[in-house]
Amino acid sequence: MAKSTAFSFCHLVAYSAIIFSQLHAAKLEQQLQHQHQHQHRLQHGSNSKSNVSLFVFGDSYVDTGNWRKSTGISWKEPYGSTFPGKPAGRFSDGRVLTDYIASYIGIRPPIPYKWRKVVKKSYLEYGMNFAHGGTGVFDTMVSEPNMTTQIDFFQRLVEEKVLMKQHLQSSIALVSVAGNDYAAYVARNSNDLQKLGAFTEAIMDQLAINLKRIKGLGVKRIAVTLIEPIGCLPQQSASSSYKNCSEDWNSGCKFHNQLLEQTLKKLNDESNPPVFVTLDLFNAFFSALNRQRKHASGSMSMKNPLEPCCVGRVKGKYYCGSVDESGAKQYVICENPNLSLFWDEIHPSQSGWHAVYLALRSSLHKLI
């Protein structure tokens, strides 16, 4: 009798797991359909029947849902409150850079890698997003896959023919990475910043290897973002009460971007035809900041562009999305996120990303 009961219980558990898996898959399908409907409203005159596939590598600026729900702040309230109306794995109140790039080339955002087994295969025609928030070219302060491992995931899917030739023949890769490498370096070497230049060169060496791998796997165009002005992120400008950017940080970012452009030029010299292009996030962020400052000067409702919308109640202890032991919210949100350039201490709001996208848009023809 005991054996029969155990047998029945195991089958019940297995059956329940199958039902849960099916329900989870159906929920993801509904979420993707919902996002696709919103994406149609986001289109900016691009060809919605584009056959381009987009493959995304990097960090939280382009991650659309790869972090684990159990630990990822991007899956907790109030993230996703503007779009899609609930947490959806994006590190913002709404859309991020990936969404706007996908919209420009006329496709829905590619599915996150972690969803690949629970959605229809037809979704693969739009590409796949391998980016994980908090990661870098090298290992950072989070135990998520760095860029090399993300490319390993991509390579495995190509070798296993999950991603077929038709997915690669008109493909674009979007790479946004390195900010977390510098944050990790400073955290580990706070008293030894003199070697930061050598660290930047090490980033370039590994990045070049990574980009060659992506190209070797069949991607036809690879867009790499210049690093944003880290000194203007609220995390850095907080020391001046959000009045000024950190020029030291921004100087380091300029050095990084100069080396990156040199690295990509060298890679293009080795390619025929050229494959690598840059997306100038550095100047796009400044354009968005200046635009916000201009509007803020003539409006009482517009926020200081360096001040984030969502912050923890106690600086250094709580952050956007934090709750205490009892589950009580330990963060505050501005009245209207659409009037803020930054959502939290590091990430732009959806409105901020839209402003960055508008600054980039005239250069995006390089992608096609």
mmCIF file of C-alpha atoms in Angstrom:
data_model
loop_
_atom_site.group_PDB
_atom_site.id
_atom_site.type_symbol
_atom_site.label_atom_id
_atom_site.label_comp_id
_atom_site.label_asym_id
_atom_site.label_seq_id
_atom_site.Cartn_x
_atom_site.Cartn_y
_atom_site.Cartn_z
ATOM 1 C CA MET A 1 0.000 0.000 0.000
ATOM 2 C CA ALA A 2 2.799 2.382 0.889
ATOM 3 C CA LYS A 3 4.500 1.612 -2.420
ATOM 4 C CA SER A 4 1.307 2.310 -4.343
ATOM 5 C CA THR A 5 0.794 5.598 -2.480
ATOM 6 C CA ALA A 6 4.358 6.708 -3.222
ATOM 7 C CA PHE A 7 3.917 5.766 -6.880
ATOM 8 C CA SER A 8 0.711 7.794 -7.124
ATOM 9 C CA PHE A 9 2.235 10.745 -5.317
ATOM 10 C CA CYS A 10 5.257 10.830 -7.660
ATOM 11 C CA HIS A 11 2.951 10.745 -10.662
ATOM 12 C CA LEU A 12 0.861 13.535 -9.147
ATOM 13 C CA VAL A 13 3.977 15.667 -8.634
ATOM 14 C CA ALA A 14 5.129 14.997 -12.198
ATOM 15 C CA TYR A 15 1.683 15.772 -13.585
ATOM 16 C CA SER A 16 1.513 18.986 -11.546
ATOM 17 C CA ALA A 17 4.930 20.015 -12.871
ATOM 18 C CA ILE A 18 3.740 19.499 -16.449
ATOM 19 C CA ILE A 19 0.592 21.538 -15.826
ATOM 20 C CA PHE A 20 2.659 24.304 -14.169
ATOM 21 C CA SER A 21 5.061 24.334 -17.096
ATOM 22 C CA GLN A 22 2.192 24.637 -19.556
ATOM 23 C CA LEU A 23 0.579 27.421 -17.551
ATOM 24 C CA HIS A 24 3.923 29.238 -17.303
ATOM 25 C CA ALA A 25 4.439 28.922 -21.043
ATOM 26 C CA ALA A 26 0.935 30.219 -21.711
ATOM 27 C CA LYS A 27 1.560 33.166 -19.385
ATOM 28 C CA LEU A 28 4.778 34.037 -21.205
ATOM 29 C CA GLU A 29 2.959 33.778 -24.541
ATOM 30 C CA GLN A 30 0.330 36.228 -23.281
ATOM 31 C CA GLN A 31 3.024 38.586 -22.037
ATOM 32 C CA LEU A 32 4.864 38.492 -25.356
ATOM 33 C CA GLN A 33 1.630 39.084 -27.261
ATOM 34 C CA HIS A 34 0.842 42.012 -24.959
ATOM 35 C CA GLN A 35 4.292 43.493 -25.495
ATOM 36 C CA HIS A 36 3.987 42.972 -29.255
ATOM 37 C CA GLN A 37 0.713 44.931 -29.330
ATOM 38 C CA HIS A 38 2.432 47.791 -27.506
ATOM 39 C CA GLN A 39 5.399 47.484 -29.857
ATOM 40 C CA HIS A 40 3.206 48.292 -32.849
ATOM 41 C CA ARG A 41 2.394 51.605 -31.178
ATOM 42 C CA LEU A 42 6.119 52.205 -30.691
ATOM 43 C CA GLN A 43 6.999 51.856 -34.395
ATOM 44 C CA HIS A 44 8.619 54.952 -35.932
ATOM 45 C CA GLY A 45 7.941 54.442 -39.608
ATOM 46 C CA SER A 46 10.150 51.346 -39.972
ATOM 47 C CA ASN A 47 9.224 48.236 -41.921
ATOM 48 C CA SER A 48 7.164 46.042 -39.566
ATOM 49 C CA LYS A 49 7.736 43.050 -41.896
ATOM 50 C CA SER A 50 11.508 43.253 -41.608
ATOM 51 C CA ASN A 51 13.260 39.885 -41.779
ATOM 52 C CA VAL A 52 16.166 41.078 -39.632
ATOM 53 C CA SER A 53 17.099 39.088 -36.522
ATOM 54 C CA LEU A 54 18.528 40.914 -33.502
ATOM 55 C CA PHE A 55 20.939 39.240 -31.074
ATOM 56 C CA VAL A 56 21.679 41.146 -27.880
ATOM 57 C CA PHE A 57 24.669 40.813 -25.530
ATOM 58 C CA GLY A 58 25.592 42.821 -22.469
ATOM 59 C CA ASP A 59 24.127 44.282 -19.314
ATOM 60 C CA SER A 60 21.039 45.867 -17.762
ATOM 61 C CA TYR A 61 20.805 48.594 -20.390
ATOM 62 C CA VAL A 62 19.673 45.947 -22.870
ATOM 63 C CA ASP A 63 18.441 43.047 -20.688
ATOM 64 C CA THR A 64 14.710 42.406 -21.224
ATOM 65 C CA GLY A 65 14.150 39.558 -18.784
ATOM 66 C CA ASN A 66 17.072 37.176 -18.267
ATOM 67 C CA TRP A 67 17.595 37.722 -14.538
ATOM 68 C CA ARG A 68 16.189 35.132 -12.162
ATOM 69 C CA LYS A 69 12.811 36.217 -10.814
ATOM 70 C CA SER A 70 13.733 35.113 -7.296
ATOM 71 C CA THR A 71 16.651 37.536 -7.005
ATOM 72 C CA GLY A 72 16.333 40.120 -9.775
ATOM 73 C CA ILE A 73 15.257 43.623 -8.754
ATOM 74 C CA SER A 74 13.988 43.987 -12.329
ATOM 75 C CA TRP A 75 11.230 41.484 -11.460
ATOM 76 C CA LYS A 76 10.063 43.450 -8.427
ATOM 77 C CA GLU A 77 7.770 46.444 -8.081
ATOM 78 C CA PRO A 78 7.907 49.243 -9.090
ATOM 79 C CA TYR A 79 9.980 48.156 -12.113
ATOM 80 C CA GLY A 80 7.820 47.842 -15.224
ATOM 81 C CA SER A 81 5.151 50.165 -13.796
ATOM 82 C CA THR A 82 4.964 52.278 -16.974
ATOM 83 C CA PHE A 83 5.344 49.356 -19.396
ATOM 84 C CA PRO A 84 3.962 46.734 -19.418
ATOM 85 C CA GLY A 85 2.316 47.802 -16.142
ATOM 86 C CA LYS A 86 4.033 45.220 -13.939
ATOM 87 C CA PRO A 87 7.587 43.908 -13.397
ATOM 88 C CA ALA A 88 8.771 42.212 -16.599
ATOM 89 C CA GLY A 89 12.534 41.833 -16.176
ATOM 90 C CA ARG A 90 13.599 45.236 -17.494
ATOM 91 C CA PHE A 91 15.763 47.505 -15.337
ATOM 92 C CA SER A 92 13.496 50.515 -15.778
ATOM 93 C CA ASP A 93 9.891 51.571 -15.354
ATOM 94 C CA GLY A 94 9.345 50.562 -18.985
ATOM 95 C CA ARG A 95 11.153 50.021 -22.266
ATOM 96 C CA VAL A 96 14.944 49.939 -22.548
ATOM 97 C CA LEU A 97 17.429 50.402 -25.388
ATOM 98 C CA THR A 98 16.742 46.964 -26.918
ATOM 99 C CA ASP A 99 13.063 47.805 -27.375
ATOM 100 C CA TYR A 100 13.831 50.998 -29.278
ATOM 101 C CA ILE A 101 16.464 49.396 -31.496
ATOM 102 C CA ALA A 102 14.076 46.535 -32.312
ATOM 103 C CA SER A 103 11.355 49.038 -33.114
ATOM 104 C CA TYR A 104 13.659 50.957 -35.448
ATOM 105 C CA ILE A 105 14.515 47.887 -37.500
ATOM 106 C CA GLY A 106 10.862 46.842 -37.580
ATOM 107 C CA ILE A 107 10.714 43.763 -35.341
ATOM 108 C CA ARG A 108 9.379 42.884 -31.923
ATOM 109 C CA PRO A 109 12.027 42.699 -29.159
ATOM 110 C CA PRO A 110 13.897 39.379 -29.326
ATOM 111 C CA ILE A 111 12.997 36.882 -26.609
ATOM 112 C CA PRO A 112 15.251 36.602 -23.557
ATOM 113 C CA TYR A 113 17.452 33.500 -23.615
ATOM 114 C CA LYS A 114 15.823 32.127 -20.445
ATOM 115 C CA TRP A 115 12.428 31.982 -22.215
ATOM 116 C CA ARG A 116 13.656 30.052 -25.250
ATOM 117 C CA LYS A 117 12.092 26.712 -24.260
ATOM 118 C CA VAL A 118 8.625 27.977 -23.357
ATOM 119 C CA VAL A 119 7.667 30.107 -26.367
ATOM 120 C CA LYS A 120 6.766 29.280 -29.939
ATOM 121 C CA LYS A 121 9.679 28.686 -32.291
ATOM 122 C CA SER A 122 8.310 31.442 -34.508
ATOM 123 C CA TYR A 123 9.577 33.962 -31.952
ATOM 124 C CA LEU A 124 13.151 32.966 -32.827
ATOM 125 C CA GLU A 125 12.854 34.751 -36.169
ATOM 126 C CA TYR A 126 13.326 38.020 -34.286
ATOM 127 C CA GLY A 127 16.591 36.831 -32.700
ATOM 128 C CA MET A 128 17.415 36.354 -29.029
ATOM 129 C CA ASN A 129 18.529 38.448 -26.072
ATOM 130 C CA PHE A 130 21.434 36.990 -24.063
ATOM 131 C CA ALA A 131 22.097 40.115 -21.950
ATOM 132 C CA HIS A 132 22.086 39.871 -18.147
ATOM 133 C CA GLY A 133 21.917 42.911 -15.883
ATOM 134 C CA GLY A 134 24.985 43.580 -13.760
ATOM 135 C CA THR A 135 27.385 41.718 -16.034
ATOM 136 C CA GLY A 136 30.431 42.818 -17.986
ATOM 137 C CA VAL A 137 33.188 41.762 -20.328
ATOM 138 C CA PHE A 138 34.776 40.085 -17.297
ATOM 139 C CA ASP A 139 33.175 38.709 -14.131
ATOM 140 C CA THR A 140 31.688 41.493 -12.026
ATOM 141 C CA MET A 141 30.017 41.641 -8.609
ATOM 142 C CA VAL A 142 27.075 39.459 -9.646
ATOM 143 C CA SER A 143 27.037 35.729 -10.359
ATOM 144 C CA GLU A 144 25.417 36.088 -13.766
ATOM 145 C CA PRO A 145 26.936 35.083 -17.139
ATOM 146 C CA ASN A 146 29.553 37.510 -18.447
ATOM 147 C CA MET A 147 29.829 38.361 -22.133
ATOM 148 C CA THR A 148 32.002 35.345 -22.960
ATOM 149 C CA THR A 149 29.433 32.991 -21.418
ATOM 150 C CA GLN A 150 26.587 34.794 -23.203
ATOM 151 C CA ILE A 151 28.364 34.115 -26.503
ATOM 152 C CA ASP A 152 28.817 30.488 -25.409
ATOM 153 C CA PHE A 153 25.010 30.270 -25.097
ATOM 154 C CA PHE A 154 24.655 31.767 -28.579
ATOM 155 C CA GLN A 155 27.234 29.400 -30.074
ATOM 156 C CA ARG A 156 25.533 26.360 -28.545
ATOM 157 C CA LEU A 157 22.182 27.318 -30.098
ATOM 158 C CA VAL A 158 23.855 27.792 -33.496
ATOM 159 C CA GLU A 159 25.658 24.441 -33.251
ATOM 160 C CA GLU A 160 22.480 22.681 -32.138
ATOM 161 C CA LYS A 161 20.646 24.335 -35.071
ATOM 162 C CA VAL A 162 18.113 25.944 -32.761
ATOM 163 C CA LEU A 163 19.208 29.109 -34.532
ATOM 164 C CA MET A 164 19.253 28.333 -38.248
ATOM 165 C CA LYS A 165 20.934 29.917 -41.253
ATOM 166 C CA GLN A 166 17.851 32.026 -41.988
ATOM 167 C CA HIS A 167 18.129 33.569 -38.509
ATOM 168 C CA LEU A 168 21.677 34.741 -39.263
ATOM 169 C CA GLN A 169 21.605 35.782 -42.929
ATOM 170 C CA SER A 170 20.134 39.221 -42.110
ATOM 171 C CA SER A 171 21.296 39.502 -38.512
ATOM 172 C CA ILE A 172 22.386 42.339 -36.258
ATOM 173 C CA ALA A 173 24.095 42.073 -32.873
ATOM 174 C CA LEU A 174 23.646 44.786 -30.252
ATOM 175 C CA VAL A 175 26.409 44.886 -27.619
ATOM 176 C CA SER A 176 26.160 47.095 -24.536
ATOM 177 C CA VAL A 177 28.821 46.292 -21.975
ATOM 178 C CA ALA A 178 31.685 47.508 -19.732
ATOM 179 C CA GLY A 179 30.055 49.871 -17.228
ATOM 180 C CA ASN A 180 29.828 47.089 -14.651
ATOM 181 C CA ASP A 181 33.446 46.135 -15.290
ATOM 182 C CA TYR A 182 34.530 49.558 -14.067
ATOM 183 C CA ALA A 183 32.167 49.442 -11.074
ATOM 184 C CA ALA A 184 33.633 46.056 -10.113
ATOM 185 C CA TYR A 185 37.202 47.287 -10.611
ATOM 186 C CA VAL A 186 36.661 50.273 -8.322
ATOM 187 C CA ALA A 187 34.961 48.069 -5.706
ATOM 188 C CA ARG A 188 37.929 45.697 -5.718
ATOM 189 C CA ASN A 189 40.733 48.247 -6.162
ATOM 190 C CA SER A 190 39.548 51.419 -4.463
ATOM 191 C CA ASN A 191 43.093 52.414 -3.530
ATOM 192 C CA ASP A 192 44.755 51.514 -6.808
ATOM 193 C CA LEU A 193 43.112 53.580 -9.543
ATOM 194 C CA GLN A 194 46.442 54.275 -11.260
ATOM 195 C CA LYS A 195 46.122 50.989 -13.128
ATOM 196 C CA LEU A 196 42.660 51.822 -14.471
ATOM 197 C CA GLY A 197 44.119 52.638 -17.909
ATOM 198 C CA ALA A 198 45.695 49.197 -18.127
ATOM 199 C CA PHE A 199 42.363 47.679 -17.103
ATOM 200 C CA THR A 200 40.646 49.521 -19.969
ATOM 201 C CA GLU A 201 43.173 48.031 -22.381
ATOM 202 C CA ALA A 202 42.452 44.570 -20.962
ATOM 203 C CA ILE A 203 38.742 45.156 -21.557
ATOM 204 C CA MET A 204 39.480 46.058 -25.186
ATOM 205 C CA ASP A 205 41.601 42.953 -25.742
ATOM 206 C CA GLN A 206 38.880 40.627 -24.447
ATOM 207 C CA LEU A 207 36.108 42.587 -26.164
ATOM 208 C CA ALA A 208 37.895 42.220 -29.506
ATOM 209 C CA ILE A 209 38.031 38.439 -28.989
ATOM 210 C CA ASN A 210 34.337 38.379 -28.117
ATOM 211 C CA LEU A 211 33.297 40.474 -31.110
ATOM 212 C CA LYS A 212 35.297 38.266 -33.490
ATOM 213 C CA ARG A 213 33.452 35.243 -32.082
ATOM 214 C CA ILE A 214 30.056 36.846 -32.736
ATOM 215 C CA LYS A 215 31.109 37.666 -36.285
ATOM 216 C CA GLY A 216 32.482 34.138 -36.772
ATOM 217 C CA LEU A 217 29.108 32.680 -35.808
ATOM 218 C CA GLY A 218 27.522 34.406 -38.789
ATOM 219 C CA VAL A 219 26.217 37.764 -37.566
ATOM 220 C CA LYS A 220 26.340 40.280 -40.409
ATOM 221 C CA ARG A 221 26.386 43.598 -38.520
ATOM 222 C CA ILE A 222 27.586 44.239 -34.978
ATOM 223 C CA ALA A 223 26.709 47.477 -33.169
ATOM 224 C CA VAL A 224 28.692 48.271 -30.026
ATOM 225 C CA THR A 225 27.612 51.088 -27.725
ATOM 226 C CA LEU A 226 30.118 53.660 -26.596
ATOM 227 C CA ILE A 227 29.962 53.749 -22.824
ATOM 228 C CA GLU A 228 27.564 56.278 -21.310
ATOM 229 C CA PRO A 229 28.856 59.223 -19.231
ATOM 230 C CA ILE A 230 29.019 57.307 -15.945
ATOM 231 C CA GLY A 231 29.812 60.531 -14.093
ATOM 232 C CA CYS A 232 26.309 61.801 -14.888
ATOM 233 C CA LEU A 233 24.468 58.793 -13.481
ATOM 234 C CA PRO A 234 22.604 59.657 -10.257
ATOM 235 C CA GLN A 235 24.845 57.231 -8.359
ATOM 236 C CA GLN A 236 27.762 59.598 -9.059
ATOM 237 C CA SER A 237 25.992 62.969 -9.151
ATOM 238 C CA ALA A 238 24.348 62.340 -5.755
ATOM 239 C CA SER A 239 27.492 63.662 -4.030
ATOM 240 C CA SER A 240 26.725 67.110 -5.497
ATOM 241 C CA SER A 241 23.022 66.866 -4.645
ATOM 242 C CA TYR A 242 22.411 65.959 -8.303
ATOM 243 C CA LYS A 243 23.741 69.297 -9.516
ATOM 244 C CA ASN A 244 26.897 68.230 -11.353
ATOM 245 C CA CYS A 245 28.378 65.279 -13.191
ATOM 246 C CA SER A 246 31.672 63.752 -12.060
ATOM 247 C CA GLU A 247 34.286 64.928 -14.546
ATOM 248 C CA ASP A 248 36.801 62.331 -13.364
ATOM 249 C CA TRP A 249 34.446 59.508 -14.254
ATOM 250 C CA ASN A 250 33.498 61.102 -17.567
ATOM 251 C CA SER A 251 37.147 61.557 -18.519
ATOM 252 C CA GLY A 252 37.649 57.846 -17.942
ATOM 253 C CA CYS A 253 34.631 57.134 -20.139
ATOM 254 C CA LYS A 254 36.095 59.257 -22.945
ATOM 255 C CA PHE A 255 39.316 57.267 -22.756
ATOM 256 C CA HIS A 256 37.365 54.011 -22.916
ATOM 257 C CA ASN A 257 35.428 55.224 -25.952
ATOM 258 C CA GLN A 258 38.561 56.369 -27.779
ATOM 259 C CA LEU A 259 40.134 52.943 -27.333
ATOM 260 C CA LEU A 260 36.882 51.260 -28.343
ATOM 261 C CA GLU A 261 36.681 53.206 -31.597
ATOM 262 C CA GLN A 262 40.309 52.318 -32.338
ATOM 263 C CA THR A 263 39.587 48.655 -31.593
ATOM 264 C CA LEU A 264 36.569 48.581 -33.894
ATOM 265 C CA LYS A 265 38.481 50.334 -36.654
ATOM 266 C CA LYS A 266 41.174 47.661 -36.460
ATOM 267 C CA LEU A 267 38.539 44.913 -36.576
ATOM 268 C CA ASN A 268 36.894 46.539 -39.590
ATOM 269 C CA ASP A 269 40.257 46.794 -41.345
ATOM 270 C CA GLU A 270 40.454 43.001 -40.996
ATOM 271 C CA SER A 271 36.897 42.513 -42.305
ATOM 272 C CA ASN A 272 35.584 42.678 -45.840
ATOM 273 C CA PRO A 273 33.108 44.315 -45.896
ATOM 274 C CA PRO A 274 33.222 46.236 -42.564
ATOM 275 C CA VAL A 275 30.968 44.676 -39.932
ATOM 276 C CA PHE A 276 31.357 46.784 -36.782
ATOM 277 C CA VAL A 277 29.618 50.091 -36.013
ATOM 278 C CA THR A 278 29.306 52.213 -32.878
ATOM 279 C CA LEU A 279 26.227 53.631 -31.197
ATOM 280 C CA ASP A 280 27.260 56.811 -29.420
ATOM 281 C CA LEU A 281 25.552 56.518 -26.040
ATOM 282 C CA PHE A 282 27.998 59.003 -24.546
ATOM 283 C CA ASN A 283 26.804 61.961 -26.600
ATOM 284 C CA ALA A 284 23.233 60.670 -26.792
ATOM 285 C CA PHE A 285 23.035 60.800 -22.980
ATOM 286 C CA PHE A 286 24.352 64.364 -22.998
ATOM 287 C CA SER A 287 21.843 65.314 -25.675
ATOM 288 C CA ALA A 288 19.034 63.881 -23.545
ATOM 289 C CA LEU A 289 20.390 65.670 -20.452
ATOM 290 C CA ASN A 290 20.589 69.021 -22.227
ATOM 291 C CA ARG A 291 17.115 68.582 -23.646
ATOM 292 C CA GLN A 292 15.760 67.794 -20.170
ATOM 293 C CA ARG A 293 17.576 70.782 -18.653
ATOM 294 C CA LYS A 294 16.052 73.060 -21.288
ATOM 295 C CA HIS A 295 12.543 71.828 -20.520
ATOM 296 C CA ALA A 296 13.148 71.882 -16.758
ATOM 297 C CA SER A 297 14.210 75.540 -16.815
ATOM 298 C CA GLY A 298 10.816 76.561 -18.182
ATOM 299 C CA SER A 299 8.634 74.147 -16.231
ATOM 300 C CA MET A 300 7.975 73.681 -12.527
ATOM 301 C CA SER A 301 6.866 70.076 -13.116
ATOM 302 C CA MET A 302 10.039 68.829 -14.834
ATOM 303 C CA LYS A 303 12.578 67.165 -12.550
ATOM 304 C CA ASN A 304 16.261 67.955 -12.253
ATOM 305 C CA PRO A 305 17.606 65.688 -15.043
ATOM 306 C CA LEU A 306 20.326 64.193 -12.810
ATOM 307 C CA GLU A 307 17.879 63.224 -10.065
ATOM 308 C CA PRO A 308 16.344 59.727 -10.197
ATOM 309 C CA CYS A 309 12.627 59.064 -9.973
ATOM 310 C CA CYS A 310 12.802 56.021 -7.682
ATOM 311 C CA VAL A 311 15.064 55.993 -4.613
ATOM 312 C CA GLY A 312 15.379 54.149 -1.311
ATOM 313 C CA ARG A 313 14.054 55.803 1.832
ATOM 314 C CA VAL A 314 17.434 55.473 3.569
ATOM 315 C CA LYS A 315 20.451 56.121 1.363
ATOM 316 C CA GLY A 316 22.933 53.258 1.366
ATOM 317 C CA LYS A 317 20.504 50.891 3.074
ATOM 318 C CA TYR A 318 17.520 50.804 0.738
ATOM 319 C CA TYR A 319 17.178 51.195 -3.018
ATOM 320 C CA CYS A 320 14.443 51.389 -5.616
ATOM 321 C CA GLY A 321 12.404 48.217 -5.148
ATOM 322 C CA SER A 322 13.610 47.523 -1.588
ATOM 323 C CA VAL A 323 11.268 46.130 1.049
ATOM 324 C CA ASP A 324 11.989 45.514 4.729
ATOM 325 C CA GLU A 325 11.581 42.282 6.732
ATOM 326 C CA SER A 326 7.832 42.812 6.989
ATOM 327 C CA GLY A 327 7.483 43.406 3.246
ATOM 328 C CA ALA A 328 6.860 47.145 3.602
ATOM 329 C CA LYS A 329 8.093 49.280 0.720
ATOM 330 C CA GLN A 330 11.263 51.199 1.555
ATOM 331 C CA TYR A 331 11.415 53.348 -1.572
ATOM 332 C CA VAL A 332 9.676 56.420 -2.934
ATOM 333 C CA ILE A 333 8.693 57.204 -6.520
ATOM 334 C CA CYS A 334 8.358 60.588 -8.175
ATOM 335 C CA GLU A 335 4.872 61.756 -9.128
ATOM 336 C CA ASN A 336 5.380 61.308 -12.886
ATOM 337 C CA PRO A 337 8.194 59.053 -14.198
ATOM 338 C CA ASN A 338 7.581 60.418 -17.708
ATOM 339 C CA LEU A 339 9.131 63.695 -16.552
ATOM 340 C CA SER A 340 12.316 62.012 -15.293
ATOM 341 C CA LEU A 341 15.383 61.128 -17.324
ATOM 342 C CA PHE A 342 16.588 58.539 -14.797
ATOM 343 C CA TRP A 343 14.455 55.848 -13.211
ATOM 344 C CA ASP A 344 16.880 54.769 -10.466
ATOM 345 C CA GLU A 345 20.507 55.472 -9.553
ATOM 346 C CA ILE A 346 21.880 53.818 -12.687
ATOM 347 C CA HIS A 347 19.161 53.280 -15.277
ATOM 348 C CA PRO A 348 17.214 55.693 -17.470
ATOM 349 C CA SER A 349 13.439 55.742 -17.303
ATOM 350 C CA GLN A 350 11.426 54.749 -20.365
ATOM 351 C CA SER A 351 11.137 58.469 -21.107
ATOM 352 C CA GLY A 352 14.903 58.769 -20.700
ATOM 353 C CA TRP A 353 15.598 55.882 -23.054
ATOM 354 C CA HIS A 354 13.224 57.425 -25.577
ATOM 355 C CA ALA A 355 15.174 60.685 -25.400
ATOM 356 C CA VAL A 356 18.444 58.757 -25.873
ATOM 357 C CA TYR A 357 16.897 56.904 -28.804
ATOM 358 C CA LEU A 358 15.842 60.177 -30.449
ATOM 359 C CA ALA A 359 19.443 61.376 -30.186
ATOM 360 C CA LEU A 360 20.692 58.113 -31.731
ATOM 361 C CA ARG A 361 18.048 57.740 -34.427
ATOM 362 C CA SER A 362 19.791 59.704 -37.186
ATOM 363 C CA SER A 363 22.769 57.334 -36.941
ATOM 364 C CA LEU A 364 20.826 54.053 -36.810
ATOM 365 C CA HIS A 365 20.796 53.632 -40.591
ATOM 366 C CA LYS A 366 24.262 52.126 -40.036
ATOM 367 C CA LEU A 367 22.558 49.050 -38.622
ATOM 368 C CA ILE A 368 20.772 48.040 -41.814
#
